Coordinates of C-alpha atoms in Angstrom, one line a residue:
Chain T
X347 CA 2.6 -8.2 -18.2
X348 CA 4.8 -8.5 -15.3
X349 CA 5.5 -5.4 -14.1
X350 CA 1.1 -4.8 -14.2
X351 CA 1.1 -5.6 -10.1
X352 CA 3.5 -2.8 -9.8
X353 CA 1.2 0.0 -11.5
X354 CA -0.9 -1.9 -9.3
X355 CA 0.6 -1.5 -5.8
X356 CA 2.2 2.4 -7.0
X357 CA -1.7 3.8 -7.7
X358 CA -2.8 2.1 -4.7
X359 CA 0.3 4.3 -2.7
X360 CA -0.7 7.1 -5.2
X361 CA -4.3 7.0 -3.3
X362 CA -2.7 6.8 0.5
X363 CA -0.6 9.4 0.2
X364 CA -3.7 11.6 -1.2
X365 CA -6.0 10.7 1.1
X366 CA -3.6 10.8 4.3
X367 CA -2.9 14.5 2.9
X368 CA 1.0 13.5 2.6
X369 CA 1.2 15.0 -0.9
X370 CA 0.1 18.9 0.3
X371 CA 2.6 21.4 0.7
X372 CA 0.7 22.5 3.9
X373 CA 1.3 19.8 5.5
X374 CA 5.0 19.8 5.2
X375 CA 5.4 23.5 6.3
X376 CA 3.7 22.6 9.5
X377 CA 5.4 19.8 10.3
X378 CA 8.8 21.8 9.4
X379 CA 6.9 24.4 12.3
X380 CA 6.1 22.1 14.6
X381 CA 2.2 22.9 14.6
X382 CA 0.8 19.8 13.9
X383 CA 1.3 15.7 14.6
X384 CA -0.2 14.5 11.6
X385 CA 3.3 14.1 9.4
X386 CA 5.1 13.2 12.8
X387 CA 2.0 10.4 13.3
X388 CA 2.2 9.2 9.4
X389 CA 5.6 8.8 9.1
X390 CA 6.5 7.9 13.2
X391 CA 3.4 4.7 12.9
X392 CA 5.1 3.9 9.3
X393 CA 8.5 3.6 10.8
X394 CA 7.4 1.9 14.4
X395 CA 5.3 -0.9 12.3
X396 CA 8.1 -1.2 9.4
X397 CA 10.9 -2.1 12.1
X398 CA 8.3 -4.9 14.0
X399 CA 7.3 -5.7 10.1
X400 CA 11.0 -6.3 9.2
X401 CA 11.8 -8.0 12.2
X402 CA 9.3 -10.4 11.4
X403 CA 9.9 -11.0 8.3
X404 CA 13.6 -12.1 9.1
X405 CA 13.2 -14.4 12.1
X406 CA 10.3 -16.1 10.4
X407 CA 12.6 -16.3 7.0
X408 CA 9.7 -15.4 5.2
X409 CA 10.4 -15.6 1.5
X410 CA 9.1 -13.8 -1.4
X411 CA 6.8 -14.4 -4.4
X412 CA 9.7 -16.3 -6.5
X413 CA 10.5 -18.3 -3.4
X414 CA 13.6 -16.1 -2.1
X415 CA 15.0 -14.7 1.3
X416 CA 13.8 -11.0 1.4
X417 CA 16.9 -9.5 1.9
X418 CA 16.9 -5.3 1.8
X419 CA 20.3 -4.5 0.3
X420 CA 21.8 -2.3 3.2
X421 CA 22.8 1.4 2.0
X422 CA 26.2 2.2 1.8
X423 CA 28.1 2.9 5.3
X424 CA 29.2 6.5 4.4
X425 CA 28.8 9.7 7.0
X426 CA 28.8 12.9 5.0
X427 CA 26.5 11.5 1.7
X428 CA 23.6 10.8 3.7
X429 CA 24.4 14.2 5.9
X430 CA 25.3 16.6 3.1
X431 CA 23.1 15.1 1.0
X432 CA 19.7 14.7 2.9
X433 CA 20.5 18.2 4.2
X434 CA 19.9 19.8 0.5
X435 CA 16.8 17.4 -0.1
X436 CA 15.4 18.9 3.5
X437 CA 16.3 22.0 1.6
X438 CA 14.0 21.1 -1.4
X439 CA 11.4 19.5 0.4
X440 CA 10.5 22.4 2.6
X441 CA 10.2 24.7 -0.6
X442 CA 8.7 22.2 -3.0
X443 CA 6.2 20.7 -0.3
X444 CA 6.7 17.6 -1.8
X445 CA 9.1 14.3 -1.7
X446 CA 9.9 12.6 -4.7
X447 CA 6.8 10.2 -4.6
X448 CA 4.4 13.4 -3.8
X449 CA 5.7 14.3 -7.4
X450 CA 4.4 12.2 -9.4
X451 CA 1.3 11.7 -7.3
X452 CA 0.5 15.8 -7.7
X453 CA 0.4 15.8 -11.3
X454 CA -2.0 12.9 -10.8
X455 CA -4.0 15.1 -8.6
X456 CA -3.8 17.7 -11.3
X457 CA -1.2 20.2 -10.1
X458 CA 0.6 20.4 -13.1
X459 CA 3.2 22.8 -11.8
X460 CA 4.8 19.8 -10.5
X461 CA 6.1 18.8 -14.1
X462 CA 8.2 21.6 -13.4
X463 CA 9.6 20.7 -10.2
X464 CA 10.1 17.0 -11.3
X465 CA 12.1 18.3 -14.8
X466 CA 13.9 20.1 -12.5
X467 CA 14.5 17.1 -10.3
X468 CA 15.8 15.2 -12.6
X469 CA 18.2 18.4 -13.5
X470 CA 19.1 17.9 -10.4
X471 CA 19.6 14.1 -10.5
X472 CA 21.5 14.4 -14.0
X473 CA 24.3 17.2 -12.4
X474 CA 24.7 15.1 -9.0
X475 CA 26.0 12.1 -11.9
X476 CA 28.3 14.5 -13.2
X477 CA 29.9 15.5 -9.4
X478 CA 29.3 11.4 -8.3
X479 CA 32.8 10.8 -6.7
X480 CA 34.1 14.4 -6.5
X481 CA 31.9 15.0 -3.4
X482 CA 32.8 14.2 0.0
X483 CA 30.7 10.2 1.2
Chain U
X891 CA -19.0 4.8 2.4
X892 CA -18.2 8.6 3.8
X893 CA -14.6 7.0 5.5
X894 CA -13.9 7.4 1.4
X895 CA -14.4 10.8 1.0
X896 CA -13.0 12.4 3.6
X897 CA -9.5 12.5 4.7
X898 CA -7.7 9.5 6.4
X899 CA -5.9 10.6 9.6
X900 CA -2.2 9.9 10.5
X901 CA -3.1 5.9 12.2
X902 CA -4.4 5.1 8.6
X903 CA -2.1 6.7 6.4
X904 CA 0.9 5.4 8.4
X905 CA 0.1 1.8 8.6
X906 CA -0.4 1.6 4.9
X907 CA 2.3 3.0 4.2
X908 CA 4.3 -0.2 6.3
X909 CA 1.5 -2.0 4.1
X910 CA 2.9 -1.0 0.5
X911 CA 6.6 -1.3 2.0
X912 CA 5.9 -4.8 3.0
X913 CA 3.9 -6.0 -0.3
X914 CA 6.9 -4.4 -2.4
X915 CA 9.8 -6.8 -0.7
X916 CA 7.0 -9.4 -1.0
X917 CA 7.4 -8.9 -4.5
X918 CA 11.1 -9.1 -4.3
X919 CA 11.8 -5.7 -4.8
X920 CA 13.1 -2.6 -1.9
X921 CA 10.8 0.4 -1.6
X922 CA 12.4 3.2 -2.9
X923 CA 11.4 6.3 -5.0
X924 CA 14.0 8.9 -6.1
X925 CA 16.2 6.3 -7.6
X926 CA 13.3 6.5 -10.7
X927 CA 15.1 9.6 -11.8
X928 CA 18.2 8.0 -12.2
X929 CA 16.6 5.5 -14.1
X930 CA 15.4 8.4 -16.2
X931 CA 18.4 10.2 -16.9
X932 CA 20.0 6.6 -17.6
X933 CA 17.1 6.2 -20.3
X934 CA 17.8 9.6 -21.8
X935 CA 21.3 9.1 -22.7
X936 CA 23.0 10.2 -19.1
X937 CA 25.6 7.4 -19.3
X938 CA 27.0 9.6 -22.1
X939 CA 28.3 11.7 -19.6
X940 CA 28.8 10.3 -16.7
X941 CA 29.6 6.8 -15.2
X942 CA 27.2 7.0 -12.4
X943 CA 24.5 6.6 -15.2
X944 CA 26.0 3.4 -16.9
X945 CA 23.2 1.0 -15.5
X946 CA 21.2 -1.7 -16.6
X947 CA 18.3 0.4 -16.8
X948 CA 16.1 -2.5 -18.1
X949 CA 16.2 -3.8 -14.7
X950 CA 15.0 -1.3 -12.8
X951 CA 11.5 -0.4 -15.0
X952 CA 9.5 -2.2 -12.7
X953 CA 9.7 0.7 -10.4
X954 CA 8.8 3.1 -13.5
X955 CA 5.7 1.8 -13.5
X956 CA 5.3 1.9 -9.7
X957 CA 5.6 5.8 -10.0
X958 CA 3.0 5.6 -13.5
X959 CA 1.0 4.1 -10.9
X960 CA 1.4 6.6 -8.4
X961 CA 0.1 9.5 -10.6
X962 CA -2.6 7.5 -11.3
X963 CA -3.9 6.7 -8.2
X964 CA -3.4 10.6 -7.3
X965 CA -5.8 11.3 -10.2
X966 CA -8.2 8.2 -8.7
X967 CA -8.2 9.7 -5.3
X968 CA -8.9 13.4 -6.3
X969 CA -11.4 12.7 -9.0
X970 CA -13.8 9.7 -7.0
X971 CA -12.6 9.5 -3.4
X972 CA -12.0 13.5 -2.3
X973 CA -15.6 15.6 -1.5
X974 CA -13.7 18.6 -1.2
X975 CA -10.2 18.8 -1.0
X976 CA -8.9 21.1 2.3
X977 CA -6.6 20.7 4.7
X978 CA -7.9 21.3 8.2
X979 CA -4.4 23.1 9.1
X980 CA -3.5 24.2 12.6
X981 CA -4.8 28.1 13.3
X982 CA -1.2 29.0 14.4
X983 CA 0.0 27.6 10.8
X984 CA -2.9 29.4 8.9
X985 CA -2.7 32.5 10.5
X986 CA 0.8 32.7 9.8
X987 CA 1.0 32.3 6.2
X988 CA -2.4 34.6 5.7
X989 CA -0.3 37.6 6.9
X990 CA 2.6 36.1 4.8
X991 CA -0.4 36.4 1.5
X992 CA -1.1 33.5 1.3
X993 CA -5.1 33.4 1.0
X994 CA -7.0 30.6 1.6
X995 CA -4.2 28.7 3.9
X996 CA -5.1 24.9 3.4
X997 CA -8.1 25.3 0.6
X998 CA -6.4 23.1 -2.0
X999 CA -3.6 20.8 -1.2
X1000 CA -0.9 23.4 -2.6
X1001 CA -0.8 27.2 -2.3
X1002 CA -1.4 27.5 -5.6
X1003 CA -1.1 31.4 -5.9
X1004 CA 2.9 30.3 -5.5
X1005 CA 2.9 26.9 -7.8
X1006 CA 1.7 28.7 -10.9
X1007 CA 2.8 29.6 -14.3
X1008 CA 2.3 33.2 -14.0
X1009 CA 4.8 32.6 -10.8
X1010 CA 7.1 30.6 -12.4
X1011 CA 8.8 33.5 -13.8
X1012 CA 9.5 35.0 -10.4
X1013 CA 12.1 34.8 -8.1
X1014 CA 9.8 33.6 -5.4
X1015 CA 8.3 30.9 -8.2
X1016 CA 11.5 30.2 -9.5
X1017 CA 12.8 29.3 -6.1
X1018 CA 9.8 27.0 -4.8
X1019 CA 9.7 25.1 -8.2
X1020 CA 13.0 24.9 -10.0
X1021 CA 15.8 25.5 -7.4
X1022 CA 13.6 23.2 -4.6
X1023 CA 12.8 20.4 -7.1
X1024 CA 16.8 20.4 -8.4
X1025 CA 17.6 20.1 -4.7
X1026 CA 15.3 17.4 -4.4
X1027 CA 16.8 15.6 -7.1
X1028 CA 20.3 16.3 -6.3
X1029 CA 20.2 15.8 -2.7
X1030 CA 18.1 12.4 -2.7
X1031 CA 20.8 11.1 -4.9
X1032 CA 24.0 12.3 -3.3
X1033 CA 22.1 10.9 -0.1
X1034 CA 21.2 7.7 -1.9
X1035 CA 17.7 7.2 -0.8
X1036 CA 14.7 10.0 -0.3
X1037 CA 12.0 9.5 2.3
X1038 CA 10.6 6.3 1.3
X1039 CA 14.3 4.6 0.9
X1040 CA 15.8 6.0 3.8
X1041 CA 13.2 7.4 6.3
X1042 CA 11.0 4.4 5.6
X1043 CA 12.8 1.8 4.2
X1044 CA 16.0 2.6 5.7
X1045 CA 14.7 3.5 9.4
X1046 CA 12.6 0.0 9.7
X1047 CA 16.0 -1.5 8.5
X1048 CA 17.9 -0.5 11.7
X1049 CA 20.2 1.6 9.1
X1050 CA 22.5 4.1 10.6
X1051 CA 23.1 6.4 7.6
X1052 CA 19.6 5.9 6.8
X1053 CA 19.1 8.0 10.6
X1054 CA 21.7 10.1 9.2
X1055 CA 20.2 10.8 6.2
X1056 CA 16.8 11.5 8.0
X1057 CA 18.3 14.1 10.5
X1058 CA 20.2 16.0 7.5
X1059 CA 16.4 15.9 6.0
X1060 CA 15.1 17.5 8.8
X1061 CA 18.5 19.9 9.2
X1062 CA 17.6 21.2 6.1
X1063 CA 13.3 21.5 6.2
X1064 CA 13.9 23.4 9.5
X1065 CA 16.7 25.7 8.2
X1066 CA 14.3 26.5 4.9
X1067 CA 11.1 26.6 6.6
X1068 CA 12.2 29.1 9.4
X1069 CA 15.0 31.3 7.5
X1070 CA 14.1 31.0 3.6
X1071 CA 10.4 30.8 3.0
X1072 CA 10.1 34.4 5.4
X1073 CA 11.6 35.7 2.9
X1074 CA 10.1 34.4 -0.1
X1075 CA 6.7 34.5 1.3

């Protein structure tokens, strides 16, 4: 089964993000208050060790499993999606507590509220396809 | 064995974080979550309607069963690796949403007297649940990327509408956090 290391790697990430208290809505409305460093700590050592990690990993020319260049596909070089657009997730993360990942790993946890909120992601998902290119990018 | 049981701080969670990031592009694959509803609505028939959904689907299931995993390492963690699951919260934060109601600030991971069906039918349910996660899904994909694509992914990249992305993330939280949820709470 090839796809087994990725159910895997995802529980693993399912366990971090429990653990390191990521997943709880409390968390998020502090950091959103300024009252605590944890999510600032998480997310600011994640980014710090992901740049020297990436950095790395091209000068070396280190290669992956099937023997290619790791190459991370750049995201698209438009002002106003990423603006406009990570704006209303901000919006939904500060009332849902919770990023996409967080979903999934909630219902695992046993909050099974969060079916709703990922339906309604995915609502959410389906209507932004139907506006894709009538938006400002 | 007691590191196990009891929450990890910020300088664990972090680094493994980087950790998973890392072993996915080792696997040849880019760390990213919110695209999995796309896949989903691409499953379900979405290309019927719109373009944007008109994707090899097939090619991105790996990542389905990086999010299966997800939910089942949450159930992992909270059934063998939590004693007692509480947030030690900051007094200032606890203190605020006790006079907002909220009882118990930080006993479970989520308020749950808000994320419950009996609330689900109210405006302030309604708004926390439905209207926040169809935000969530709607703005990570008009902003191509949530946190773990663009604040993670995206940031270690050097990418400049990943930063962005990240400040219209926090444009948002603050504007929520400090003008909606007095409202709703």
């Amino acid at each position: 089964m090839k796809y087994f290391k990725f159910l895997i790697v995802g529980a693993i990430f399912g366990i971090i993000l429990t653990k390191s208290e990521v997943i709880s809505w409390y968390r998020i409305y502090e950091m959103f208050r300024f009252e605590s460093f944890h999510m600032y700590g998480v997310i600011g050592s994640a980014v710090v060790l992901g740049i020297i990690s990436i950095q790395l990993i091209k000068r070396l020319k280190v290669k992956d499993v099937d023997g290619n260049k790791i190459v991370i596909q750049p995201k698209a070089k438009n002002k106003w999606a990423p603006l406009l657009g990570g704006t209303i997730f901000g919006c939904g993360w500060a009332m849902t507590g919770a990023c996409p990942g967080p979903i999934y790993i909630l219902i695992g946890n046993g909050f099974m509220m969060f079916i709703v909120v990922l339906l309604s992601a995915i609502l959410g998902t389906f209507i932004y396809g139907l506006l894709d290119g009538k938006l400002p990018k | 064995m007691e590191w196990i049981k009891s929450p990890w701080p910020w300088y664990v969670g972090g680094p493994l974080i980087t950790f998973i990031m890392v072993l996915m592009l080792f696997f040849g694959k880019s760390f990213g979550i919110s695209s999995t509803l796309k896949t989903v609505c691409s499953i379900g028939g979405a290309g019927k309607f719109s373009e944007f959904f008109r994707i090899d689907w097939k090619e991105r299931v790996w990542n389905l069963f990086f999010v299966a995993g997800a939910l089942i390492g949450g159930y992992i963690a909270s059934h063998y690796m939590t004693a007692r699951q509480a947030i030690d919260l900051n007094a200032e934060t606890k203190a605020a949403l006790i006079s907002s109601g909220i009882p118990n600030p930080g006993a479970e991971y989520v308020p749950t007297t808000i994320f419950s069906w009996d609330n689900l039918f109210t405006l302030q349910g309604f708004v926390f649940m439905v209207v926040g996660g169809f935000m969530v899904g709607f703005g990570t994909r008009y902003a191509d990327g949530c946190t773990s694509g663009h604040a993670i992914s995206g940031l270690s990249n050097l990418q400049f509408p990943s930063l962005i992305a990240v400040i219209g993330f926090f444009l948002g939280g603050l504007f929520v956090t400090h003008f909606i949820l007095p409202v709703l709470l």
